[in-house]
mmCIF file with all atom_site columns, C-alpha atoms in Angstrom:
data_model
loop_
_atom_site.group_PDB
_atom_site.id
_atom_site.type_symbol
_atom_site.label_atom_id
_atom_site.label_alt_id
_atom_site.label_comp_id
_atom_site.label_asym_id
_atom_site.label_entity_id
_atom_site.label_seq_id
_atom_site.pdbx_PDB_ins_code
_atom_site.Cartn_x
_atom_site.Cartn_y
_atom_site.Cartn_z
_atom_site.occupancy
_atom_site.B_iso_or_equiv
_atom_site.pdbx_formal_charge
_atom_site.auth_seq_id
_atom_site.auth_comp_id
_atom_site.auth_asym_id
_atom_site.auth_atom_id
_atom_site.pdbx_PDB_model_num
ATOM 1   C CA . MET X 1 1   ? -0.730  2.404  -8.097  1.00 44.00 ? 1   MET X CA 1
ATOM 2   C CA . SER X 1 2   ? 0.013   -1.016 -9.538  1.00 59.00 ? 2   SER X CA 1
ATOM 3   C CA . ASN X 1 3   ? -0.128  -3.871 -7.897  1.00 83.00 ? 3   ASN X CA 1
ATOM 4   C CA . ASP X 1 4   ? -0.240  -2.629 -4.257  1.00 94.00 ? 4   ASP X CA 1
ATOM 5   C CA . THR X 1 5   ? -2.208  -2.852 -1.336  1.00 96.00 ? 5   THR X CA 1
ATOM 6   C CA . HIS X 1 6   ? -3.058  -0.787 2.501   1.00 97.00 ? 6   HIS X CA 1
ATOM 7   C CA . GLU X 1 7   ? 0.393   -2.713 3.823   1.00 96.00 ? 7   GLU X CA 1
ATOM 8   C CA . THR X 1 8   ? 2.373   -2.572 0.790   1.00 97.00 ? 8   THR X CA 1
ATOM 9   C CA . ALA X 1 9   ? 1.876   0.895  -1.042  1.00 97.00 ? 9   ALA X CA 1
ATOM 10  C CA . PRO X 1 10  ? 4.304   3.193  0.146   1.00 97.00 ? 10  PRO X CA 1
ATOM 11  C CA . THR X 1 11  ? 3.801   6.141  2.358   1.00 98.00 ? 11  THR X CA 1
ATOM 12  C CA . ARG X 1 12  ? 4.202   9.013  0.026   1.00 98.00 ? 12  ARG X CA 1
ATOM 13  C CA . PHE X 1 13  ? 4.538   13.025 0.570   1.00 98.00 ? 13  PHE X CA 1
ATOM 14  C CA . VAL X 1 14  ? 3.705   16.042 -0.880  1.00 98.00 ? 14  VAL X CA 1
ATOM 15  C CA . GLN X 1 15  ? 4.664   19.553 0.482   1.00 97.00 ? 15  GLN X CA 1
ATOM 16  C CA . VAL X 1 16  ? 1.617   22.128 0.584   1.00 96.00 ? 16  VAL X CA 1
ATOM 17  C CA . GLY X 1 17  ? 3.304   25.074 2.368   1.00 94.00 ? 17  GLY X CA 1
ATOM 18  C CA . ASP X 1 18  ? 4.786   24.056 5.423   1.00 94.00 ? 18  ASP X CA 1
ATOM 19  C CA . VAL X 1 19  ? 2.947   20.952 5.886   1.00 97.00 ? 19  VAL X CA 1
ATOM 20  C CA . GLY X 1 20  ? 4.422   17.951 4.466   1.00 98.00 ? 20  GLY X CA 1
ATOM 21  C CA . PHE X 1 21  ? 1.564   15.147 4.231   1.00 98.00 ? 21  PHE X CA 1
ATOM 22  C CA . ALA X 1 22  ? 1.623   11.679 4.334   1.00 98.00 ? 22  ALA X CA 1
ATOM 23  C CA . TYR X 1 23  ? -0.433  9.938  1.985   1.00 98.00 ? 23  TYR X CA 1
ATOM 24  C CA . ARG X 1 24  ? -1.017  6.590  0.743   1.00 98.00 ? 24  ARG X CA 1
ATOM 25  C CA . ARG X 1 25  ? -2.752  5.855  -3.005  1.00 97.00 ? 25  ARG X CA 1
ATOM 26  C CA . PHE X 1 26  ? -3.665  2.369  -4.557  1.00 97.00 ? 26  PHE X CA 1
ATOM 27  C CA . GLY X 1 27  ? -5.698  0.539  -6.088  1.00 97.00 ? 27  GLY X CA 1
ATOM 28  C CA . ARG X 1 28  ? -7.745  0.253  -9.369  1.00 93.00 ? 28  ARG X CA 1
ATOM 29  C CA . PRO X 1 29  ? -6.630  3.171  -11.466 1.00 90.00 ? 29  PRO X CA 1
ATOM 30  C CA . GLY X 1 30  ? -9.421  4.885  -13.807 1.00 88.00 ? 30  GLY X CA 1
ATOM 31  C CA . GLY X 1 31  ? -12.318 6.376  -12.515 1.00 91.00 ? 31  GLY X CA 1
ATOM 32  C CA . LEU X 1 32  ? -12.599 8.672  -9.627  1.00 95.00 ? 32  LEU X CA 1
ATOM 33  C CA . PRO X 1 33  ? -10.294 8.143  -6.646  1.00 98.00 ? 33  PRO X CA 1
ATOM 34  C CA . LEU X 1 34  ? -11.786 7.543  -3.515  1.00 98.00 ? 34  LEU X CA 1
ATOM 35  C CA . LEU X 1 35  ? -10.627 9.923  -0.254  1.00 98.00 ? 35  LEU X CA 1
ATOM 36  C CA . LEU X 1 36  ? -10.865 8.103  3.158   1.00 98.00 ? 36  LEU X CA 1
ATOM 37  C CA . LEU X 1 37  ? -10.879 11.022 6.116   1.00 98.00 ? 37  LEU X CA 1
ATOM 38  C CA . ASN X 1 38  ? -10.498 10.002 9.428   1.00 96.00 ? 38  ASN X CA 1
ATOM 39  C CA . TYR X 1 39  ? -11.311 10.193 13.131  1.00 95.00 ? 39  TYR X CA 1
ATOM 40  C CA . PHE X 1 40  ? -9.451  12.674 15.240  1.00 92.00 ? 40  PHE X CA 1
ATOM 41  C CA . ALA X 1 41  ? -5.938  12.148 15.926  1.00 91.00 ? 41  ALA X CA 1
ATOM 42  C CA . ALA X 1 42  ? -6.053  9.053  13.782  1.00 96.00 ? 42  ALA X CA 1
ATOM 43  C CA . ASN X 1 43  ? -3.352  8.450  11.046  1.00 96.00 ? 43  ASN X CA 1
ATOM 44  C CA . MET X 1 44  ? -3.733  6.542  7.637   1.00 96.00 ? 44  MET X CA 1
ATOM 45  C CA . ASP X 1 45  ? -2.878  2.911  9.200   1.00 96.00 ? 45  ASP X CA 1
ATOM 46  C CA . ASN X 1 46  ? -5.729  2.792  11.836  1.00 96.00 ? 46  ASN X CA 1
ATOM 47  C CA . TRP X 1 47  ? -8.132  2.358  9.216   1.00 97.00 ? 47  TRP X CA 1
ATOM 48  C CA . ASP X 1 48  ? -8.630  -1.511 8.176   1.00 97.00 ? 48  ASP X CA 1
ATOM 49  C CA . PRO X 1 49  ? -7.299  -2.905 5.545   1.00 97.00 ? 49  PRO X CA 1
ATOM 50  C CA . LYS X 1 50  ? -9.824  -5.312 5.042   1.00 97.00 ? 50  LYS X CA 1
ATOM 51  C CA . VAL X 1 51  ? -12.240 -2.328 4.631   1.00 96.00 ? 51  VAL X CA 1
ATOM 52  C CA . THR X 1 52  ? -9.454  -0.232 2.895   1.00 97.00 ? 52  THR X CA 1
ATOM 53  C CA . ASN X 1 53  ? -8.381  -3.274 0.280   1.00 98.00 ? 53  ASN X CA 1
ATOM 54  C CA . ALA X 1 54  ? -11.836 -4.096 -0.715  1.00 97.00 ? 54  ALA X CA 1
ATOM 55  C CA . PHE X 1 55  ? -12.216 -0.602 -1.862  1.00 97.00 ? 55  PHE X CA 1
ATOM 56  C CA . ALA X 1 56  ? -9.298  -0.656 -3.469  1.00 97.00 ? 56  ALA X CA 1
ATOM 57  C CA . ALA X 1 57  ? -9.942  -3.725 -5.671  1.00 96.00 ? 57  ALA X CA 1
ATOM 58  C CA . GLU X 1 58  ? -12.851 -1.897 -7.629  1.00 95.00 ? 58  GLU X CA 1
ATOM 59  C CA . ARG X 1 59  ? -10.958 1.819  -7.337  1.00 96.00 ? 59  ARG X CA 1
ATOM 60  C CA . GLU X 1 60  ? -8.325  4.293  -6.529  1.00 97.00 ? 60  GLU X CA 1
ATOM 61  C CA . VAL X 1 61  ? -8.311  4.607  -2.620  1.00 98.00 ? 61  VAL X CA 1
ATOM 62  C CA . ILE X 1 62  ? -6.006  7.901  -1.000  1.00 98.00 ? 62  ILE X CA 1
ATOM 63  C CA . LEU X 1 63  ? -5.308  7.749  2.438   1.00 98.00 ? 63  LEU X CA 1
ATOM 64  C CA . LEU X 1 64  ? -4.242  10.635 4.339   1.00 96.00 ? 64  LEU X CA 1
ATOM 65  C CA . ASP X 1 65  ? -2.677  11.621 7.281   1.00 97.00 ? 65  ASP X CA 1
ATOM 66  C CA . ASN X 1 66  ? -4.290  15.333 8.398   1.00 96.00 ? 66  ASN X CA 1
ATOM 67  C CA . ALA X 1 67  ? -1.546  17.926 8.872   1.00 97.00 ? 67  ALA X CA 1
ATOM 68  C CA . GLY X 1 68  ? 0.556   17.181 12.637  1.00 96.00 ? 68  GLY X CA 1
ATOM 69  C CA . VAL X 1 69  ? -1.242  13.725 12.486  1.00 96.00 ? 69  VAL X CA 1
ATOM 70  C CA . GLY X 1 70  ? 1.197   10.717 11.779  1.00 95.00 ? 70  GLY X CA 1
ATOM 71  C CA . GLY X 1 71  ? 3.782   10.712 9.146   1.00 96.00 ? 71  GLY X CA 1
ATOM 72  C CA . SER X 1 72  ? 2.508   14.543 8.469   1.00 97.00 ? 72  SER X CA 1
ATOM 73  C CA . SER X 1 73  ? 4.141   17.548 9.734   1.00 97.00 ? 73  SER X CA 1
ATOM 74  C CA . GLY X 1 74  ? 2.834   20.670 10.710  1.00 95.00 ? 74  GLY X CA 1
ATOM 75  C CA . GLU X 1 75  ? 0.466   21.641 12.860  1.00 94.00 ? 75  GLU X CA 1
ATOM 76  C CA . THR X 1 76  ? -2.661  20.288 13.359  1.00 94.00 ? 76  THR X CA 1
ATOM 77  C CA . PRO X 1 77  ? -5.724  23.033 12.388  1.00 93.00 ? 77  PRO X CA 1
ATOM 78  C CA . SER X 1 78  ? -8.185  23.689 15.418  1.00 93.00 ? 78  SER X CA 1
ATOM 79  C CA . THR X 1 79  ? -11.214 23.852 13.190  1.00 94.00 ? 79  THR X CA 1
ATOM 80  C CA . VAL X 1 80  ? -13.291 21.869 10.699  1.00 94.00 ? 80  VAL X CA 1
ATOM 81  C CA . ALA X 1 81  ? -13.064 24.723 8.037   1.00 95.00 ? 81  ALA X CA 1
ATOM 82  C CA . ALA X 1 82  ? -9.034  24.830 8.370   1.00 96.00 ? 82  ALA X CA 1
ATOM 83  C CA . MET X 1 83  ? -8.706  20.901 8.041   1.00 96.00 ? 83  MET X CA 1
ATOM 84  C CA . THR X 1 84  ? -11.317 21.294 5.082   1.00 97.00 ? 84  THR X CA 1
ATOM 85  C CA . ARG X 1 85  ? -8.800  24.045 3.552   1.00 97.00 ? 85  ARG X CA 1
ATOM 86  C CA . ASP X 1 86  ? -5.826  21.825 4.483   1.00 97.00 ? 86  ASP X CA 1
ATOM 87  C CA . CYS X 1 87  ? -7.804  18.842 2.510   1.00 97.00 ? 87  CYS X CA 1
ATOM 88  C CA . VAL X 1 88  ? -8.656  20.860 -0.507  1.00 98.00 ? 88  VAL X CA 1
ATOM 89  C CA . GLU X 1 89  ? -5.077  22.389 -0.973  1.00 97.00 ? 89  GLU X CA 1
ATOM 90  C CA . PHE X 1 90  ? -3.473  18.404 -0.381  1.00 98.00 ? 90  PHE X CA 1
ATOM 91  C CA . CYS X 1 91  ? -6.326  17.669 -3.341  1.00 98.00 ? 91  CYS X CA 1
ATOM 92  C CA . ARG X 1 92  ? -4.713  20.011 -5.761  1.00 97.00 ? 92  ARG X CA 1
ATOM 93  C CA . ALA X 1 93  ? -1.044  19.300 -4.983  1.00 98.00 ? 93  ALA X CA 1
ATOM 94  C CA . LEU X 1 94  ? -2.093  15.458 -5.974  1.00 97.00 ? 94  LEU X CA 1
ATOM 95  C CA . ASP X 1 95  ? -4.035  17.111 -9.198  1.00 96.00 ? 95  ASP X CA 1
ATOM 96  C CA . VAL X 1 96  ? -7.144  15.329 -7.968  1.00 97.00 ? 96  VAL X CA 1
ATOM 97  C CA . ARG X 1 97  ? -10.136 17.890 -9.071  1.00 96.00 ? 97  ARG X CA 1
ATOM 98  C CA . ASN X 1 98  ? -13.121 15.619 -8.252  1.00 97.00 ? 98  ASN X CA 1
ATOM 99  C CA . MET X 1 99  ? -13.358 12.672 -6.047  1.00 98.00 ? 99  MET X CA 1
ATOM 100 C CA . ASP X 1 100 ? -15.784 10.554 -3.985  1.00 98.00 ? 100 ASP X CA 1
ATOM 101 C CA . VAL X 1 101 ? -15.187 10.797 -0.315  1.00 98.00 ? 101 VAL X CA 1
ATOM 102 C CA . VAL X 1 102 ? -15.637 8.015  3.129   1.00 98.00 ? 102 VAL X CA 1
ATOM 103 C CA . GLY X 1 103 ? -15.642 10.265 6.363   1.00 97.00 ? 103 GLY X CA 1
ATOM 104 C CA . PHE X 1 104 ? -15.517 9.247  9.458   1.00 96.00 ? 104 PHE X CA 1
ATOM 105 C CA . SER X 1 105 ? -16.093 10.891 12.796  1.00 95.00 ? 105 SER X CA 1
ATOM 106 C CA . LEU X 1 106 ? -14.154 13.960 12.400  1.00 94.00 ? 106 LEU X CA 1
ATOM 107 C CA . GLY X 1 107 ? -13.307 12.950 9.234   1.00 96.00 ? 107 GLY X CA 1
ATOM 108 C CA . GLY X 1 108 ? -17.006 13.122 8.354   1.00 96.00 ? 108 GLY X CA 1
ATOM 109 C CA . MET X 1 109 ? -17.080 16.616 9.231   1.00 95.00 ? 109 MET X CA 1
ATOM 110 C CA . ILE X 1 110 ? -14.469 17.376 6.900   1.00 96.00 ? 110 ILE X CA 1
ATOM 111 C CA . ALA X 1 111 ? -16.392 15.909 4.113   1.00 96.00 ? 111 ALA X CA 1
ATOM 112 C CA . GLN X 1 112 ? -19.546 17.536 4.962   1.00 95.00 ? 112 GLN X CA 1
ATOM 113 C CA . GLN X 1 113 ? -17.378 21.225 4.789   1.00 95.00 ? 113 GLN X CA 1
ATOM 114 C CA . LEU X 1 114 ? -15.784 19.726 1.502   1.00 96.00 ? 114 LEU X CA 1
ATOM 115 C CA . ALA X 1 115 ? -18.789 18.781 0.281   1.00 96.00 ? 115 ALA X CA 1
ATOM 116 C CA . PHE X 1 116 ? -20.629 22.441 1.269   1.00 96.00 ? 116 PHE X CA 1
ATOM 117 C CA . GLU X 1 117 ? -17.617 24.720 0.265   1.00 96.00 ? 117 GLU X CA 1
ATOM 118 C CA . TYR X 1 118 ? -16.257 22.892 -2.600  1.00 97.00 ? 118 TYR X CA 1
ATOM 119 C CA . PRO X 1 119 ? -19.266 21.176 -4.547  1.00 97.00 ? 119 PRO X CA 1
ATOM 120 C CA . ASP X 1 120 ? -17.777 20.711 -7.342  1.00 97.00 ? 120 ASP X CA 1
ATOM 121 C CA . MET X 1 121 ? -15.114 18.620 -5.892  1.00 97.00 ? 121 MET X CA 1
ATOM 122 C CA . ILE X 1 122 ? -17.309 15.969 -4.594  1.00 97.00 ? 122 ILE X CA 1
ATOM 123 C CA . ARG X 1 123 ? -19.292 13.392 -6.790  1.00 97.00 ? 123 ARG X CA 1
ATOM 124 C CA . ARG X 1 124 ? -20.787 11.243 -3.595  1.00 97.00 ? 124 ARG X CA 1
ATOM 125 C CA . MET X 1 125 ? -19.718 10.747 0.027   1.00 96.00 ? 125 MET X CA 1
ATOM 126 C CA . ILE X 1 126 ? -19.939 8.376  2.711   1.00 96.00 ? 126 ILE X CA 1
ATOM 127 C CA . LEU X 1 127 ? -20.799 9.226  6.326   1.00 96.00 ? 127 LEU X CA 1
ATOM 128 C CA . LEU X 1 128 ? -19.739 7.117  9.333   1.00 95.00 ? 128 LEU X CA 1
ATOM 129 C CA . GLY X 1 129 ? -20.408 7.564  12.978  1.00 93.00 ? 129 GLY X CA 1
ATOM 130 C CA . THR X 1 130 ? -20.024 11.414 12.172  1.00 91.00 ? 130 THR X CA 1
ATOM 131 C CA . GLY X 1 131 ? -22.235 14.342 12.669  1.00 83.00 ? 131 GLY X CA 1
ATOM 132 C CA . PRO X 1 132 ? -22.330 18.350 11.495  1.00 78.00 ? 132 PRO X CA 1
ATOM 133 C CA . ARG X 1 133 ? -19.612 20.709 12.496  1.00 68.00 ? 133 ARG X CA 1
ATOM 134 C CA . GLY X 1 134 ? -20.208 21.732 16.052  1.00 66.00 ? 134 GLY X CA 1
ATOM 135 C CA . GLY X 1 135 ? -22.645 19.125 17.106  1.00 62.00 ? 135 GLY X CA 1
#
């Protein structure tokens, strides 16, 4: 994590079942990480580095490509509930048990489902341009 930024952090991969999740982890270590969940069909490079690097100046940031999107392998799940399960398994694979979350659009729906089903994992969340699952 050291001095990496959104632009310089290496893309890493973690295998969870049949899916190889692409992710980047950078910023100031210690404290709770901030997981950023993006909109439909967006990959981690669709986040604005000015935003992600500003977060990373104060804390660790984790960017993720959902299954079947960007650098991640596998099939993209057809439901928010399945995407949420993928997110939980991804976090467990990284040994991230507690975090803050920013969810944008579809990512916000995943964040809400995550907080509802796994409240012990989420301390705080920010929802951007989103609504509840299904509407």
